[in-house]
mmCIF file with all atom_site columns, C-alpha atoms in Angstrom:
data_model
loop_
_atom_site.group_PDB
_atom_site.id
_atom_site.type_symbol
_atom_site.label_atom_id
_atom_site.label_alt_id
_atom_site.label_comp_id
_atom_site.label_asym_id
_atom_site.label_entity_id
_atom_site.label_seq_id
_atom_site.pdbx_PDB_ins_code
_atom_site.Cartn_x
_atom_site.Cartn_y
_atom_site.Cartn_z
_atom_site.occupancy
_atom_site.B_iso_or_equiv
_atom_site.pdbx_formal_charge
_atom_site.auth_seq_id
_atom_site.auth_comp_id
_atom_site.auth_asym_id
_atom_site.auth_atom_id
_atom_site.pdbx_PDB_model_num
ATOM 1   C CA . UNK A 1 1   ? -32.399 20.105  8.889   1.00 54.00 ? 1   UNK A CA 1
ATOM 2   C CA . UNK A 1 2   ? -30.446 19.861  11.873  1.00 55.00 ? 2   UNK A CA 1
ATOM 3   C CA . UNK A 1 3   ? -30.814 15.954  12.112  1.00 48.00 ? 3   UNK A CA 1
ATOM 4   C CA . UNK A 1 4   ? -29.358 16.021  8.321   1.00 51.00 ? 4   UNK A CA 1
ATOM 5   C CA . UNK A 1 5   ? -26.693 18.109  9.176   1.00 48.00 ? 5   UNK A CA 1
ATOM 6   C CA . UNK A 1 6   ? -25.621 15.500  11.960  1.00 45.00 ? 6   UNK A CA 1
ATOM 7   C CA . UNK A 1 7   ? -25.468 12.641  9.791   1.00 42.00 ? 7   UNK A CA 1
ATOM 8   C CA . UNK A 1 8   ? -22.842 14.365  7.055   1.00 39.00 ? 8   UNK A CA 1
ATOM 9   C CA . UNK A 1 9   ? -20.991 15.344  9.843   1.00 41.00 ? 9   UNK A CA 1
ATOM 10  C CA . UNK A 1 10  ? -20.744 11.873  11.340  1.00 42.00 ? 10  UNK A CA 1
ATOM 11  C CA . UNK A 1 11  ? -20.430 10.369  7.567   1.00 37.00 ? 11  UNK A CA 1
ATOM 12  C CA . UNK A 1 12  ? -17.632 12.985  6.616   1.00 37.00 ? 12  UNK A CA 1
ATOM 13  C CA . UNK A 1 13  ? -15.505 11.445  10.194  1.00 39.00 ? 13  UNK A CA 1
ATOM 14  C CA . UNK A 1 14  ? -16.352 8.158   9.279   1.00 35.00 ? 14  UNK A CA 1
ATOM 15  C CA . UNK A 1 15  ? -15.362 8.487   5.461   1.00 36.00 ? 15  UNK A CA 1
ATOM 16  C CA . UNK A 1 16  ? -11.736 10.671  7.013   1.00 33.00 ? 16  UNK A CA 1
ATOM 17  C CA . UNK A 1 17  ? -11.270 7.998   9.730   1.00 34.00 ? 17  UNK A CA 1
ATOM 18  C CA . UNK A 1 18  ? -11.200 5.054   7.261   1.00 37.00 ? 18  UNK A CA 1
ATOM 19  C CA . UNK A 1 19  ? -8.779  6.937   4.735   1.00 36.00 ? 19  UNK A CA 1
ATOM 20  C CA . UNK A 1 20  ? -6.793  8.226   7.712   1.00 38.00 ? 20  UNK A CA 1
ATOM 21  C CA . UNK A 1 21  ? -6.317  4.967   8.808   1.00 46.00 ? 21  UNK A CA 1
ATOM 22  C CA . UNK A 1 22  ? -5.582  3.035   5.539   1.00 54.00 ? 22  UNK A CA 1
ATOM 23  C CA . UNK A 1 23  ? -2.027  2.411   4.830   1.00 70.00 ? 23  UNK A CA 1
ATOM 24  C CA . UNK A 1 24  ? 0.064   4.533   3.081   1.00 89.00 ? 24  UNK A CA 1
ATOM 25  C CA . UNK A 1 25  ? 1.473   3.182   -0.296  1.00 91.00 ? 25  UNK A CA 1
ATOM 26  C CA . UNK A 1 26  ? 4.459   4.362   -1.956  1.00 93.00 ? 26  UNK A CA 1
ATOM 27  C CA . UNK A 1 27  ? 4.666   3.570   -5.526  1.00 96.00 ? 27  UNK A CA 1
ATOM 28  C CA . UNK A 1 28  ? 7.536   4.588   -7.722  1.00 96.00 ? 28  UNK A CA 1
ATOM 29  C CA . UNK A 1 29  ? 7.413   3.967   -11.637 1.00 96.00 ? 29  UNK A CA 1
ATOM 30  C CA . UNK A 1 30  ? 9.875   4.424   -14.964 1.00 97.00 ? 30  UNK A CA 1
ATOM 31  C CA . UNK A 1 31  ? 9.055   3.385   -18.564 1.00 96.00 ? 31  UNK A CA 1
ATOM 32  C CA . UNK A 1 32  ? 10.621  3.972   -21.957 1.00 96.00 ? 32  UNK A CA 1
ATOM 33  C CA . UNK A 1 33  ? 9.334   7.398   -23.270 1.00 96.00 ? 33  UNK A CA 1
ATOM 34  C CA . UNK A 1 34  ? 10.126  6.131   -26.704 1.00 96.00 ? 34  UNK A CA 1
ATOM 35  C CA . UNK A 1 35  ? 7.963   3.229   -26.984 1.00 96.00 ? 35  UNK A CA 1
ATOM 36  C CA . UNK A 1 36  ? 4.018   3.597   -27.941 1.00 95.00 ? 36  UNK A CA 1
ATOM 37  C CA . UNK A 1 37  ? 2.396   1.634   -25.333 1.00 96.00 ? 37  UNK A CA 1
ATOM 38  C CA . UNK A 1 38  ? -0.934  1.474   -27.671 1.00 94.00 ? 38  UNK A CA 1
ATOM 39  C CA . UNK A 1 39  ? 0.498   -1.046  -29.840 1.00 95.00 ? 39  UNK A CA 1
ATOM 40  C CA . UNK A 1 40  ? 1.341   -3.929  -27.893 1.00 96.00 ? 40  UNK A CA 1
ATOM 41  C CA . UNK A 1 41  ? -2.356  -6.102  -27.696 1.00 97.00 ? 41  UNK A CA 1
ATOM 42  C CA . UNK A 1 42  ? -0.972  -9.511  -25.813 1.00 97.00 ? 42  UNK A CA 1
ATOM 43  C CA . UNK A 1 43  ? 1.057   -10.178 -22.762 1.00 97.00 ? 43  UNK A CA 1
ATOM 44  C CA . UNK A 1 44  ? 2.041   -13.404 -21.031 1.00 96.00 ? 44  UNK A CA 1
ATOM 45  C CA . UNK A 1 45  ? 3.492   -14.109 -17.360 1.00 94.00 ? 45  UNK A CA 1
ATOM 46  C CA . UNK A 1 46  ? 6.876   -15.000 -17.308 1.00 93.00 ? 46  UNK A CA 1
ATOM 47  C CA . UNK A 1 47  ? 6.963   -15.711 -13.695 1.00 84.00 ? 47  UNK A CA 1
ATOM 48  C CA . UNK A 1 48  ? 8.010   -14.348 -10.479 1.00 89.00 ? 48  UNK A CA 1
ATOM 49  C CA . UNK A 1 49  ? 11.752  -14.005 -9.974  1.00 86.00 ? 49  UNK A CA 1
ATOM 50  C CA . UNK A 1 50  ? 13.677  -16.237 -8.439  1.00 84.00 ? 50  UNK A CA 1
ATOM 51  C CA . UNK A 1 51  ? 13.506  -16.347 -4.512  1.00 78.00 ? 51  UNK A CA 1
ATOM 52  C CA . UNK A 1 52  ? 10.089  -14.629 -3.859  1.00 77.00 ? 52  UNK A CA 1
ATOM 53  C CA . UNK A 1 53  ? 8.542   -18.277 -3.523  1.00 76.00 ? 53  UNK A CA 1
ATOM 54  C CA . UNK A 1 54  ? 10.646  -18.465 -0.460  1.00 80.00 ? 54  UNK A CA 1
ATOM 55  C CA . UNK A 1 55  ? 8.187   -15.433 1.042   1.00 82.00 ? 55  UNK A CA 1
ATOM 56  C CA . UNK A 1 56  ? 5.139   -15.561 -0.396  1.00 85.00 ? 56  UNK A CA 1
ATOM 57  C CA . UNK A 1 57  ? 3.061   -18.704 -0.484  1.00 88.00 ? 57  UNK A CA 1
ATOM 58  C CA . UNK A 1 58  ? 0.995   -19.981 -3.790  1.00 89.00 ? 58  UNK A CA 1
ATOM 59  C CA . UNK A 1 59  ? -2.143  -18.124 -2.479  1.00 90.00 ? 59  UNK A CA 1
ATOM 60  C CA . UNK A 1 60  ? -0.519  -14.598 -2.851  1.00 89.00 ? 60  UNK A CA 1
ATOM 61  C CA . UNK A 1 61  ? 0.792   -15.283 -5.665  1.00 92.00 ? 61  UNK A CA 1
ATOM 62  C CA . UNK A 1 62  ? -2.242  -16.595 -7.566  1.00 94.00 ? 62  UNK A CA 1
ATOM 63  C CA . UNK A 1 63  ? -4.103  -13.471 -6.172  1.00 92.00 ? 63  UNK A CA 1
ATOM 64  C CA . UNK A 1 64  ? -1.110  -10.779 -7.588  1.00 94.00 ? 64  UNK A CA 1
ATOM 65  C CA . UNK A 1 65  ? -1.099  -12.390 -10.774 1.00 95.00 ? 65  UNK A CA 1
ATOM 66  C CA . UNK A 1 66  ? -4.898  -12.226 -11.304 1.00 96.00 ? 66  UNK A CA 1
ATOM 67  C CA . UNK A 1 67  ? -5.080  -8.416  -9.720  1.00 96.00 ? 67  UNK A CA 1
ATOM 68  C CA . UNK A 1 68  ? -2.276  -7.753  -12.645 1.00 97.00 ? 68  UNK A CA 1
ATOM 69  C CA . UNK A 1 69  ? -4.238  -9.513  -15.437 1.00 97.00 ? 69  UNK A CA 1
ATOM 70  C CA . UNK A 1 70  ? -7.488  -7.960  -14.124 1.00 96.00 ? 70  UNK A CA 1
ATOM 71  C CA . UNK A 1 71  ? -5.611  -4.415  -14.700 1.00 97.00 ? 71  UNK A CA 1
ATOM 72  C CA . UNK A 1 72  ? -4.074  -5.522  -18.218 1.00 97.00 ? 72  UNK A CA 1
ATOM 73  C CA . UNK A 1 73  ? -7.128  -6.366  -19.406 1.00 96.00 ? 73  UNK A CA 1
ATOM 74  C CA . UNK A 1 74  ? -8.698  -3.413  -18.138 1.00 96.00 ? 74  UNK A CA 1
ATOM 75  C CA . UNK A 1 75  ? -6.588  -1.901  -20.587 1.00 96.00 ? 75  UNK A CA 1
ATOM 76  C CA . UNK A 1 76  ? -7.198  -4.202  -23.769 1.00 95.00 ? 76  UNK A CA 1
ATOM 77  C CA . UNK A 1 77  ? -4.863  -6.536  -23.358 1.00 96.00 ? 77  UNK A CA 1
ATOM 78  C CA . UNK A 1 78  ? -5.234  -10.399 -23.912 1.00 96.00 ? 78  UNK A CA 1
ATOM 79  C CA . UNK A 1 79  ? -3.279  -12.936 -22.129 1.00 96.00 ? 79  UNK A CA 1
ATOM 80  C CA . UNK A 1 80  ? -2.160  -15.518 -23.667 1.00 96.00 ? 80  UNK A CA 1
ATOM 81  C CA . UNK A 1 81  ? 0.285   -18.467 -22.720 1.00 94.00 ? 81  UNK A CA 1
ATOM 82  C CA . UNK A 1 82  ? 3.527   -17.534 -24.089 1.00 91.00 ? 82  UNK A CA 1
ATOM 83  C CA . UNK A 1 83  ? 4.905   -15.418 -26.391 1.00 92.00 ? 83  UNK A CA 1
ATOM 84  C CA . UNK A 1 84  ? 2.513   -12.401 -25.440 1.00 95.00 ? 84  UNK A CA 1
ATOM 85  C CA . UNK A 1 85  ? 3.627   -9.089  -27.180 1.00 97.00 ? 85  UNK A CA 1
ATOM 86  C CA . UNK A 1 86  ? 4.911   -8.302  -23.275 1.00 97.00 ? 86  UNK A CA 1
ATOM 87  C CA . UNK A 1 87  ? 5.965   -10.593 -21.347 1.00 97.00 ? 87  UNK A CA 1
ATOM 88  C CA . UNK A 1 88  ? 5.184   -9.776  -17.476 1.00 97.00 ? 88  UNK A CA 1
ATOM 89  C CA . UNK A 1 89  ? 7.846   -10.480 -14.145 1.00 95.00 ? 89  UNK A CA 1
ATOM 90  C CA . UNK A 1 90  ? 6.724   -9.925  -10.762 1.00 95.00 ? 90  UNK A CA 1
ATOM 91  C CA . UNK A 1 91  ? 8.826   -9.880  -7.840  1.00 94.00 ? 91  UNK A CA 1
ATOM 92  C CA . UNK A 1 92  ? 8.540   -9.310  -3.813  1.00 92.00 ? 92  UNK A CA 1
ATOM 93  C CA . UNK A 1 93  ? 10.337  -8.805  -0.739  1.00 91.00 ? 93  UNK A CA 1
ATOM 94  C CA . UNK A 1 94  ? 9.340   -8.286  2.787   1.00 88.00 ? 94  UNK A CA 1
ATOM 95  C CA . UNK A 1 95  ? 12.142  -6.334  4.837   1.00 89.00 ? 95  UNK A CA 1
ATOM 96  C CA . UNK A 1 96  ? 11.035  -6.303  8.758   1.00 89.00 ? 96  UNK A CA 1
ATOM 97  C CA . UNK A 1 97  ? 10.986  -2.686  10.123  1.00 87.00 ? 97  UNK A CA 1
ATOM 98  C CA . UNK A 1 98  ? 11.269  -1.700  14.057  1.00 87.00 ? 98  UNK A CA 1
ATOM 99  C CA . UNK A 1 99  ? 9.034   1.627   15.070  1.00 87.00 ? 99  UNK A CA 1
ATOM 100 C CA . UNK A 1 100 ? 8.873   3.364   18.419  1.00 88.00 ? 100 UNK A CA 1
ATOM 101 C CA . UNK A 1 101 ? 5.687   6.029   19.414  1.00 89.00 ? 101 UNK A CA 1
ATOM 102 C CA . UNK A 1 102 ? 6.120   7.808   22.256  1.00 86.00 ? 102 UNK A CA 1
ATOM 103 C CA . UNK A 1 103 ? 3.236   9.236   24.136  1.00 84.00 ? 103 UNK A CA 1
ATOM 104 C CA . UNK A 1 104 ? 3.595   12.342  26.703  1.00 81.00 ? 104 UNK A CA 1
ATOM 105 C CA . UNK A 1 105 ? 1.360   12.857  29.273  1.00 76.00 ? 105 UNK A CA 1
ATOM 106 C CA . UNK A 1 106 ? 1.762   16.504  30.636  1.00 69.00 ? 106 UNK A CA 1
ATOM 107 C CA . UNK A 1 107 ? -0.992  16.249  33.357  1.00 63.00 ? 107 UNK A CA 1
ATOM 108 C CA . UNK A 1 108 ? 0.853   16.059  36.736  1.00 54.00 ? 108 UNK A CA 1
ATOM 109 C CA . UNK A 1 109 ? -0.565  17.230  40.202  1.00 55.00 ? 109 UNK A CA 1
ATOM 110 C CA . UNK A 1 110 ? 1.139   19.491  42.750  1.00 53.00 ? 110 UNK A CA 1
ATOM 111 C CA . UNK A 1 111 ? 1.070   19.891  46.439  1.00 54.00 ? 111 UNK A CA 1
ATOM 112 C CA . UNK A 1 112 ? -1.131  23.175  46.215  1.00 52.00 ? 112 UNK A CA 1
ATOM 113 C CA . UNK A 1 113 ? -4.214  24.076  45.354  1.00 49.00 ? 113 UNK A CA 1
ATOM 114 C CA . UNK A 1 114 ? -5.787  27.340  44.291  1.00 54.00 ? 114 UNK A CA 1
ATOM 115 C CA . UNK A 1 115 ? -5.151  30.483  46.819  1.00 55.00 ? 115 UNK A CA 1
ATOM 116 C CA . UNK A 1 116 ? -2.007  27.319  48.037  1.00 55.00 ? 116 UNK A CA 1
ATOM 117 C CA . UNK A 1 117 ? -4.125  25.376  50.290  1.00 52.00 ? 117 UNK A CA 1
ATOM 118 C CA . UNK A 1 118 ? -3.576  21.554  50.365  1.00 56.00 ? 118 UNK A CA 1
ATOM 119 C CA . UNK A 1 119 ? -4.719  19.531  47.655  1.00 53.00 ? 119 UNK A CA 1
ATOM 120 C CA . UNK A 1 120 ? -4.763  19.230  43.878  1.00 53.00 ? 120 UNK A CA 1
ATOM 121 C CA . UNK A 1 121 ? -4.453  22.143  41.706  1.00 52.00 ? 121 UNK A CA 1
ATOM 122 C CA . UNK A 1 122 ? -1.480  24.026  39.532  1.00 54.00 ? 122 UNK A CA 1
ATOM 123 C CA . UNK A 1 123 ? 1.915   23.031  41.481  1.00 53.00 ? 123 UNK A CA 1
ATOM 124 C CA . UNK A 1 124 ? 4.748   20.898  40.724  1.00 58.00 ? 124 UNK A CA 1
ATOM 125 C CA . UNK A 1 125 ? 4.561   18.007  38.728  1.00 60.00 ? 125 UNK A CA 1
ATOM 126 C CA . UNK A 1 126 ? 6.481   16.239  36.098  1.00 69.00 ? 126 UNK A CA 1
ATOM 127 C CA . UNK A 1 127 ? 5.254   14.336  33.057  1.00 74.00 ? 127 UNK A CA 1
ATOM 128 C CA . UNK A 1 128 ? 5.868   11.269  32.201  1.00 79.00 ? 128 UNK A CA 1
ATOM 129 C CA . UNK A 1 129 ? 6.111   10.048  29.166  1.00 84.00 ? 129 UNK A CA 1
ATOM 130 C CA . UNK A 1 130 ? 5.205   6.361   27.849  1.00 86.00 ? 130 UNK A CA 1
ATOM 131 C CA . UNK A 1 131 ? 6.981   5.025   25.153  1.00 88.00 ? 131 UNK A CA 1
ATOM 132 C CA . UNK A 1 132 ? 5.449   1.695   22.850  1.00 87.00 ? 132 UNK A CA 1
ATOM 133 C CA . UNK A 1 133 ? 8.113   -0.285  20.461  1.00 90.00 ? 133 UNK A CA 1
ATOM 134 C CA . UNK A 1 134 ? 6.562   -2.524  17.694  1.00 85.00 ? 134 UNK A CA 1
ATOM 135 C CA . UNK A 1 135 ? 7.778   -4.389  14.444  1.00 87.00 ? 135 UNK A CA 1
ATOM 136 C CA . UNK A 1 136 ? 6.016   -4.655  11.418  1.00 86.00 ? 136 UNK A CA 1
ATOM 137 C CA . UNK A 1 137 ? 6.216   -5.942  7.937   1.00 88.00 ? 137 UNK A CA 1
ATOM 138 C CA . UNK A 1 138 ? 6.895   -3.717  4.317   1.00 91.00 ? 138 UNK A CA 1
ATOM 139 C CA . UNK A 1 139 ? 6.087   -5.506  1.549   1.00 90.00 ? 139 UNK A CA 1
ATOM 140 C CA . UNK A 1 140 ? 7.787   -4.200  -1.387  1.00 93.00 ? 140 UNK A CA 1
ATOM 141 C CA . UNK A 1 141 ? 6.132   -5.101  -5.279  1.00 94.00 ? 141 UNK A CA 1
ATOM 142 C CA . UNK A 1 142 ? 7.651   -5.145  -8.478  1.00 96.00 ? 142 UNK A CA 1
ATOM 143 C CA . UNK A 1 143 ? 6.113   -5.187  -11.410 1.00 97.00 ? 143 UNK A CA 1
ATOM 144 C CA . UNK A 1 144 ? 8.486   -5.406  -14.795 1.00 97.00 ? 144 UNK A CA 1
ATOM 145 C CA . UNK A 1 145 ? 6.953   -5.559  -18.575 1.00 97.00 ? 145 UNK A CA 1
ATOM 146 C CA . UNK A 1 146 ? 9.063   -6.234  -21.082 1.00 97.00 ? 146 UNK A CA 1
ATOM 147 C CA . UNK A 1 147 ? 8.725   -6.153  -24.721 1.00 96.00 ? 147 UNK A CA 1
ATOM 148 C CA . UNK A 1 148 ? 8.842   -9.559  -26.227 1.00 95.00 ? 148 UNK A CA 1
ATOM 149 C CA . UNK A 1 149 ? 10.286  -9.247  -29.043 1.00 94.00 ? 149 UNK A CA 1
ATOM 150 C CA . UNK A 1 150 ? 13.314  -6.968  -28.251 1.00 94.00 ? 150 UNK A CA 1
ATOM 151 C CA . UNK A 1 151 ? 13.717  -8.632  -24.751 1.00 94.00 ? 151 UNK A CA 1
ATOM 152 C CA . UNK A 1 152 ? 14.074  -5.083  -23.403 1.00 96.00 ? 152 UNK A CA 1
ATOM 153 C CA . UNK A 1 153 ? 12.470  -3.644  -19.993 1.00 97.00 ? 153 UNK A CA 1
ATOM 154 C CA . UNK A 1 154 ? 10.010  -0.899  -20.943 1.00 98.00 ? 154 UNK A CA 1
ATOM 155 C CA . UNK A 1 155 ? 8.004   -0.009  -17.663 1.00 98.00 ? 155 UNK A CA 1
ATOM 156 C CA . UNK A 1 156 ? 8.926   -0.820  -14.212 1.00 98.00 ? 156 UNK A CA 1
ATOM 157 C CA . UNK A 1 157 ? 6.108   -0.543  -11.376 1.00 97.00 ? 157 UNK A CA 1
ATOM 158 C CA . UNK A 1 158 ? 7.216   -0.233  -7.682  1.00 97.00 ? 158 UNK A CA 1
ATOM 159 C CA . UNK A 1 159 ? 5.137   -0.740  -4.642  1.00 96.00 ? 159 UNK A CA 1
ATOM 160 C CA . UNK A 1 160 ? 5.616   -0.471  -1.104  1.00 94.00 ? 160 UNK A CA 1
ATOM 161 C CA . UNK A 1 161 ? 3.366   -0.584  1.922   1.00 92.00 ? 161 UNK A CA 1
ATOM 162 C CA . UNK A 1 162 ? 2.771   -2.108  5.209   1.00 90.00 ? 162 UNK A CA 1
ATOM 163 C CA . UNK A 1 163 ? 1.570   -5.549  5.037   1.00 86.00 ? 163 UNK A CA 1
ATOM 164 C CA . UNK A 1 164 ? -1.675  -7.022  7.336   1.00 83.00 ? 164 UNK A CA 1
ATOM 165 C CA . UNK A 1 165 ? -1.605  -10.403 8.385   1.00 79.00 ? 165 UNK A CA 1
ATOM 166 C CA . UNK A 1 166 ? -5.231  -10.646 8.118   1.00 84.00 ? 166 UNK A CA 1
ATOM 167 C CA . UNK A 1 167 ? -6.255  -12.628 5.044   1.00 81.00 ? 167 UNK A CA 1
ATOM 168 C CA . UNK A 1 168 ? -9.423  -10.649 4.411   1.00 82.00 ? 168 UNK A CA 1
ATOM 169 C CA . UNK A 1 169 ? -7.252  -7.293  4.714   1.00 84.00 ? 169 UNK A CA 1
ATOM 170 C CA . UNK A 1 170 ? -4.460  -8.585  2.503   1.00 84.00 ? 170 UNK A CA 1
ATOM 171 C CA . UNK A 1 171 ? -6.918  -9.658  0.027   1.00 85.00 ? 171 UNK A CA 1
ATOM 172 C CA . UNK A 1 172 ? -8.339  -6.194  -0.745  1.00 89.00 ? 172 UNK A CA 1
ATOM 173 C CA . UNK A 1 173 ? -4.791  -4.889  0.026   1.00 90.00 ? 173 UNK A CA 1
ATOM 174 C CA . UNK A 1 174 ? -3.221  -6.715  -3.162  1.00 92.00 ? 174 UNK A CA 1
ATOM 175 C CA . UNK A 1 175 ? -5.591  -5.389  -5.192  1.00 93.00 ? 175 UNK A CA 1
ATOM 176 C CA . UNK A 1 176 ? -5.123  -2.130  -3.783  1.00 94.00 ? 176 UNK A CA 1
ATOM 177 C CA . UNK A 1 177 ? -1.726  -2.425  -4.271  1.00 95.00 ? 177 UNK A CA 1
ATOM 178 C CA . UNK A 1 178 ? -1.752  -3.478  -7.507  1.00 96.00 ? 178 UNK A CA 1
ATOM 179 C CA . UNK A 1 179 ? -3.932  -0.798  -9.261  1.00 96.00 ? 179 UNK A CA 1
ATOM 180 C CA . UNK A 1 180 ? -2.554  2.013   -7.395  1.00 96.00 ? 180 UNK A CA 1
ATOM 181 C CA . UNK A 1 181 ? 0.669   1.228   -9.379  1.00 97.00 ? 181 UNK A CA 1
ATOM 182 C CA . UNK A 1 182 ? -1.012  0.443   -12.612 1.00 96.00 ? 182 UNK A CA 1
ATOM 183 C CA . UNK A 1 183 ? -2.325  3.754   -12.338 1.00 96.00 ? 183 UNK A CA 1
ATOM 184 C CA . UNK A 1 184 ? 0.957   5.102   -13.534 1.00 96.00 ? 184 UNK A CA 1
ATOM 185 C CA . UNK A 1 185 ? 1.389   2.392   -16.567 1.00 96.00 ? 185 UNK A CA 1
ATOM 186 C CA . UNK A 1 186 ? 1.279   4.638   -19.944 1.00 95.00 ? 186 UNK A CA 1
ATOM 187 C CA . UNK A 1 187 ? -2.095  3.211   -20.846 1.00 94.00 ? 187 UNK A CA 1
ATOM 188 C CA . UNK A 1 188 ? -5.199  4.216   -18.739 1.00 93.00 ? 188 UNK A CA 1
ATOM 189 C CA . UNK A 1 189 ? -8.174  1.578   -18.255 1.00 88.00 ? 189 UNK A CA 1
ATOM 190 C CA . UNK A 1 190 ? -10.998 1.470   -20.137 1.00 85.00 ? 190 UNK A CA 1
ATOM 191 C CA . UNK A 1 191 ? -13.709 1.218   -17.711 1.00 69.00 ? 191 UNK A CA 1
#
């Protein structure tokens, strides 16, 4: 009993660790409360907007358009080559951020020790404090569908989140990213 106890305690930090330490994504959304979402059955890629194949190569593209159709069709949607009942933009920007963590250590030694004889112990001391400065990439995702036939935006999906230059991380990440802010499009998955 005590030996299964361990193991969901360990489990339970491993599973908090992992979540702790995935990046945080901020997604922002607006649609047009007016239009019924459940009628529209085909979509087709416009295209990413101009100047995001300056920052992101072929790749990353390929892989947000497929985690986009993957979460279209998820919600019965077909894609077809043009003239889709929506048509879909993407768009994204990288903006280079500078962070600073600053680490205080409050251990210091004195001159006296306990009863103030000579050596360590509770005295005088001053803490020092250590301070790291880093840059790192926010990639920033958007997401516009508009309605084909009346050429008018009617939901806009916004993601941000730290990027990893680790091709297996930003792999995952990218899908991630993209169904995190699908979430909020007016028409839940069907699986």
């Amino acid at each position: 009993m005590k030996y299964q106890n361990t193991i969901l305690t360990i489990a339970a930090f491993v599973a908090l660790l992992f979540t702790a330490c995935s990046p945080r994504i901020d997604i922002s959304y607006d649609y047009d409360r007016e239009t019924d979402f459940s009628t529209y059955e085909t979509y087709s890629f416009y295209g990413w907007v101009k100047g995001s194949e300056k920052v992101i190569n072929s790749i990353n593209q390929k892989r947000f358009e497929d985690a986009v159709a993957n979460e279209l069709t998820a919600r019965g949607l077909q894609r077809v080559n043009d003239d889709g009942d929506l048509t879909v933009s993407l768009f994204i920007q990288f903006d280079e951020q500078h962070g600073v963590t600053a680490y205080t250590n409050y251990y210091a030694a004195g001159p006296y020790g306990y009863r103030y004889g000579p050596g360590w112990g509770w005295g005088y001391g001053y803490p020092t404090t250590t301070y790291h400065e880093y840059d790192y990439l926010v990639g920033t995702l958007v997401i516009d569908i508009f309605d084909h036939q009346a050429k008018d935006l009617i939901w806009q999906g916004v993601a941000s989140q730290v990027v990893d230059d680790r091709p297996d991380v930003r792999e995952i990440g990218i899908k991630k990213v993209v169904k995190a802010v699908m979430k909020k499009y007016p028409v839940k998955a069907r699986n």
